[in-house]
XYZ file of C-alpha atoms in Angstrom:
348
model
C 41.922 -45.735 -28.434
C 40.393 -43.634 -25.408
C 36.642 -43.586 -24.950
C 36.613 -39.431 -24.511
C 34.980 -38.009 -21.122
C 32.400 -36.800 -23.489
C 31.259 -40.168 -25.114
C 31.201 -41.712 -21.783
C 28.535 -39.180 -20.063
C 26.667 -39.701 -22.866
C 26.147 -43.889 -23.005
C 22.874 -44.968 -22.328
C 24.268 -47.864 -20.299
C 26.296 -45.007 -18.457
C 23.421 -43.104 -17.471
C 21.588 -46.045 -16.769
C 23.622 -47.640 -14.256
C 23.052 -45.680 -11.425
C 19.807 -46.072 -11.965
C 20.506 -49.924 -11.623
C 22.358 -49.983 -8.761
C 19.827 -48.035 -6.461
C 17.003 -49.825 -7.017
C 18.913 -53.355 -7.170
C 20.981 -51.739 -4.615
C 17.144 -51.705 -2.233
C 16.712 -54.800 -3.221
C 20.225 -56.052 -2.299
C 19.233 -54.610 1.369
C 15.227 -55.888 2.248
C 17.519 -59.318 1.393
C 19.399 -58.495 3.912
C 17.616 -57.296 6.611
C 15.671 -59.737 7.862
C 19.310 -61.266 8.775
C 20.325 -57.802 10.391
C 19.490 -54.915 11.736
C 18.364 -51.432 10.246
C 20.478 -48.665 12.069
C 23.017 -51.397 11.731
C 22.699 -52.121 7.891
C 22.246 -48.227 7.494
C 25.802 -47.652 8.665
C 27.411 -50.096 7.145
C 25.895 -48.552 4.579
C 28.004 -44.984 4.819
C 31.018 -45.646 6.437
C 32.951 -48.148 3.612
C 31.708 -46.207 0.993
C 32.123 -42.695 2.940
C 36.042 -43.908 3.479
C 36.249 -45.518 -0.470
C 35.030 -41.756 -1.414
C 37.686 -39.341 0.937
C 39.881 -42.863 -1.187
C 39.017 -41.442 -4.118
C 39.603 -37.979 -3.889
C 42.751 -38.384 -2.194
C 44.025 -40.431 -5.135
C 42.576 -37.192 -7.574
C 44.294 -34.529 -4.728
C 41.449 -32.843 -3.541
C 41.065 -29.932 -1.198
C 39.378 -31.129 2.047
C 37.615 -28.354 3.868
C 39.544 -25.703 5.917
C 36.233 -23.213 7.005
C 34.735 -23.926 10.233
C 31.137 -23.127 7.779
C 32.523 -26.156 5.065
C 32.492 -28.718 8.095
C 29.676 -26.683 9.688
C 27.397 -27.227 6.572
C 28.905 -30.754 5.776
C 28.047 -31.867 9.216
C 24.717 -30.571 9.295
C 24.325 -32.108 5.512
C 25.960 -35.776 7.309
C 22.679 -35.259 10.153
C 19.940 -34.973 8.161
C 20.810 -36.546 4.338
C 23.418 -39.509 6.002
C 22.321 -40.877 9.434
C 18.276 -39.668 9.399
C 18.234 -40.396 5.507
C 19.730 -44.113 5.604
C 18.448 -44.627 9.462
C 14.448 -43.784 8.259
C 15.165 -45.991 5.004
C 16.432 -49.166 6.538
C 14.261 -49.162 9.311
C 11.245 -48.757 6.898
C 12.464 -51.258 4.481
C 11.473 -53.660 7.578
C 8.240 -53.336 7.576
C 7.931 -52.049 3.502
C 8.660 -54.508 -0.169
C 11.399 -53.133 -1.445
C 9.831 -51.816 -4.843
C 7.351 -49.678 -3.377
C 9.813 -48.216 -0.574
C 11.893 -47.088 -3.888
C 8.492 -45.257 -4.943
C 7.615 -43.243 -2.166
C 12.072 -42.617 -2.151
C 12.191 -41.437 -5.472
C 8.860 -38.901 -4.151
C 11.878 -36.978 -2.723
C 11.668 -34.315 -6.395
C 8.152 -33.417 -5.168
C 9.038 -32.800 -2.196
C 12.286 -30.394 -3.231
C 10.628 -28.835 -5.308
C 8.615 -27.206 -3.175
C 10.949 -27.046 -0.537
C 12.863 -24.889 -3.310
C 9.413 -23.102 -4.073
C 8.684 -21.730 -0.089
C 11.912 -21.436 0.394
C 13.545 -19.402 -2.250
C 10.853 -18.334 -4.292
C 11.450 -21.011 -7.915
C 9.001 -21.097 -10.066
C 7.485 -24.313 -10.655
C 5.495 -23.585 -13.619
C 2.020 -25.212 -14.606
C 3.356 -28.230 -15.578
C 5.625 -29.041 -11.919
C 2.396 -27.974 -9.989
C 0.260 -30.573 -11.628
C 3.270 -33.472 -11.219
C 3.075 -32.178 -7.539
C -0.776 -32.904 -7.728
C -0.243 -36.185 -9.026
C 2.895 -36.858 -6.967
C 0.126 -36.153 -3.684
C -2.566 -39.125 -5.459
C 0.447 -40.986 -6.299
C 1.947 -41.271 -3.050
C -1.520 -41.877 -1.199
C -2.614 -44.689 -3.462
C 1.000 -46.615 -2.808
C 1.064 -45.465 1.452
C -2.266 -44.576 3.260
C -4.071 -47.911 3.979
C -6.303 -49.367 1.593
C -9.193 -48.774 4.125
C -8.985 -44.550 3.872
C -8.950 -44.928 0.490
C -11.926 -47.215 0.110
C -13.278 -44.854 2.748
C -12.845 -41.612 0.859
C -13.679 -42.854 -2.494
C -17.857 -44.297 -0.740
C -18.401 -41.273 0.504
C -17.096 -38.963 -1.976
C -17.087 -35.375 -2.007
C -18.564 -35.425 2.196
C -15.435 -36.014 3.914
C -16.998 -35.760 7.494
C -18.591 -39.073 7.859
C -14.995 -40.537 7.030
C -13.031 -38.213 8.708
C -15.547 -39.267 11.689
C -14.830 -43.136 10.839
C -11.066 -41.693 11.424
C -11.713 -40.570 14.766
C -13.865 -42.828 15.943
C -11.118 -45.365 16.305
C -11.937 -46.758 12.218
C -7.881 -47.046 11.249
C -5.471 -47.290 14.410
C -3.208 -44.419 14.262
C -0.604 -46.191 16.704
C 0.265 -49.236 13.933
C -0.066 -46.247 11.094
C 2.940 -44.270 12.811
C 5.218 -47.881 13.130
C 4.547 -47.682 8.784
C 6.899 -48.783 6.426
C 5.575 -46.494 4.254
C 5.214 -43.630 6.732
C 9.060 -43.713 7.732
C 10.023 -44.019 3.930
C 7.862 -40.788 3.998
C 9.796 -39.529 6.274
C 13.225 -40.723 4.651
C 12.438 -39.291 1.419
C 11.693 -35.712 3.418
C 15.338 -36.173 4.984
C 16.811 -37.198 1.845
C 14.666 -33.587 -0.315
C 16.149 -31.098 2.499
C 19.317 -32.469 1.878
C 19.311 -31.864 -1.704
C 19.048 -28.298 -0.486
C 21.685 -28.587 2.357
C 23.926 -29.056 -0.354
C 23.278 -26.324 -2.930
C 25.379 -24.619 0.772
C 28.559 -26.775 1.048
C 30.074 -26.910 -2.215
C 30.124 -23.390 -2.018
C 32.478 -23.988 1.063
C 33.734 -27.234 0.100
C 34.667 -29.668 -2.858
C 31.304 -31.780 -3.087
C 33.253 -35.349 -3.755
C 35.068 -34.401 -0.225
C 32.123 -33.106 0.945
C 30.261 -36.099 0.233
C 32.733 -38.353 1.748
C 33.180 -36.938 5.282
C 28.965 -36.724 5.421
C 28.415 -40.499 5.193
C 30.958 -41.178 7.437
C 30.074 -38.411 10.133
C 26.469 -39.667 9.676
C 27.440 -42.925 9.825
C 29.420 -42.603 13.027
C 25.812 -41.600 15.407
C 24.176 -44.746 13.282
C 27.055 -47.117 14.466
C 26.992 -46.395 17.992
C 23.128 -46.212 18.073
C 23.222 -49.704 16.839
C 25.487 -50.642 19.484
C 23.907 -49.289 22.104
C 19.775 -50.692 21.191
C 20.165 -53.592 18.655
C 21.561 -57.043 18.741
C 22.754 -59.634 16.593
C 23.430 -57.690 14.379
C 26.228 -59.929 12.200
C 25.939 -62.847 14.368
C 22.958 -64.710 11.761
C 24.346 -63.132 8.349
C 25.472 -65.494 5.962
C 27.767 -65.425 2.926
C 25.344 -64.266 0.420
C 24.099 -61.501 3.002
C 27.703 -60.450 3.246
C 27.971 -60.259 -0.545
C 24.943 -58.033 0.027
C 26.101 -55.877 1.793
C 29.988 -55.195 -0.406
C 27.060 -54.795 -2.581
C 24.467 -51.815 -1.406
C 27.978 -50.500 -0.252
C 29.976 -50.166 -2.924
C 27.962 -50.256 -6.719
C 24.145 -48.884 -4.417
C 26.852 -45.894 -2.681
C 30.054 -45.059 -3.359
C 29.823 -45.507 -7.422
C 26.863 -44.439 -7.040
C 27.882 -41.177 -5.394
C 30.752 -40.735 -8.283
C 28.934 -41.538 -11.269
C 26.514 -39.007 -9.622
C 29.208 -35.994 -9.959
C 30.886 -36.861 -12.898
C 27.713 -36.759 -15.455
C 26.893 -33.135 -13.591
C 30.451 -32.329 -14.276
C 30.144 -33.531 -17.710
C 26.522 -31.240 -18.250
C 24.069 -34.158 -18.370
C 22.127 -33.268 -15.356
C 18.702 -32.879 -17.701
C 18.866 -36.844 -18.528
C 19.537 -38.101 -14.830
C 16.501 -35.612 -14.571
C 14.878 -37.398 -17.256
C 15.655 -41.661 -15.606
C 15.093 -40.497 -11.935
C 12.132 -42.477 -12.620
C 13.519 -45.749 -13.451
C 14.998 -46.991 -10.220
C 11.708 -47.354 -8.651
C 10.920 -49.646 -11.792
C 14.439 -51.565 -11.562
C 13.064 -52.169 -7.615
C 10.145 -53.469 -9.142
C 11.069 -55.569 -11.336
C 13.591 -57.321 -9.266
C 11.657 -56.847 -5.919
C 9.042 -59.423 -7.751
C 12.104 -61.631 -8.914
C 13.917 -62.268 -6.425
C 12.046 -61.349 -3.317
C 7.977 -62.298 -4.245
C 7.372 -59.375 -3.713
C 3.484 -58.483 -4.933
C 1.583 -54.778 -4.817
C -1.833 -54.142 -4.454
C -4.025 -52.644 -7.610
C -4.415 -49.803 -5.544
C -0.624 -49.592 -5.297
C 0.252 -49.991 -9.294
C -1.944 -46.868 -9.270
C 0.213 -45.150 -7.567
C 2.871 -46.539 -8.848
C 2.222 -45.025 -11.867
C 0.941 -42.256 -10.854
C 3.991 -41.328 -8.828
C 6.899 -42.472 -11.339
C 4.723 -39.558 -14.028
C 4.903 -36.918 -11.214
C 7.933 -37.164 -10.763
C 8.983 -37.056 -14.502
C 6.700 -33.809 -14.822
C 8.515 -32.405 -11.962
C 11.709 -33.185 -12.802
C 11.500 -32.133 -17.036
C 9.160 -29.171 -16.298
C 11.395 -26.917 -18.059
C 11.577 -29.057 -20.797
C 7.975 -29.199 -20.945
C 7.553 -25.358 -20.781
C 9.811 -24.793 -23.427
C 8.291 -27.832 -25.604
C 5.028 -26.588 -25.752
C 6.034 -22.956 -26.249
C 7.371 -23.626 -29.320
C 4.698 -25.556 -30.244
C 1.775 -23.121 -29.479
C 4.349 -20.556 -31.208
C 4.700 -22.932 -34.608
C 0.909 -22.503 -34.419
C 1.146 -18.716 -34.669
C -0.343 -18.367 -30.897
C 1.347 -15.832 -28.033
C 2.719 -17.988 -25.537
C 0.953 -17.319 -22.433
C 3.060 -20.650 -20.659
C 4.867 -20.116 -17.291
C 8.315 -20.599 -17.304
C 9.510 -23.113 -15.048
C 13.000 -22.436 -13.370
C 16.318 -24.784 -14.569
C 16.124 -28.624 -12.844
C 19.074 -27.110 -10.477
C 18.440 -26.133 -7.093
C 20.424 -23.059 -6.154
C 19.567 -21.547 -2.580
C 19.636 -17.606 -2.871
C 22.781 -15.677 -0.797
């Protein structure tokens, strides 16, 4: 008996698979990166995945972009969500654990919600604002130097001595700017901007075709920069590293994008939004098992807060509606602000 599309889209395994692939791909890349260079890794992840995506689009007979506006938006999407996102991610991964890096990257829905509020006036709502506040606290605990955090806690509300200590050389600012955590946050910011841009891209081009081209156009400058600036990209790679590269490219990039578009086409993005926090969970689990990575107590607290915040922001509409129904059942006036839909749609 042939499995229906709607049955596949509702399958728990199919819903969880993209986040499993993304989380484990982070672990695979962290395993590979000591034997290669970060920009080469980013380019290798994008270019073959883009070709695979365009091959699938050709089989499905999807239309190619035809207007200059389509190519302009695809090019911008490629620069921001392709070259910048992947380049910052792999460079940041050099000095950041796979699990912690996945947590910081997974914070991008918080930035998307804030950008949508600023750029398009989308409502965030009570639960969205609460999620953003919790997210800031969680990301701070994950990414800031612990000396900063303990100093701030020691001085409490009186932050004058704390700021003075920072200005007197208490923190190595150059080291902070080179930190993997900061690069991961910048990568999340690039991905967030790409999420906004894709709303314009799909007005002018088929989203699957645009995704394939954005990976190719984003991977080309990364490959050029790797060839110009980096050395020993492949000379130290072992057989297991090539397997990891193939996994991160096929499963962690091409297949994951395809599954996301399939779920979006079948109206399951609400379920996808609710499960996005599984990516860092899988990354933390497998990085602990295979890489021996351990987080500090503060970082674990930050991970928990960040995951809670991502859930609140992604599910703010559903939570608001559930509270409204509860208040209505208790016979109380509904004074809860209605949140905006989870999907960001830029205004005309």
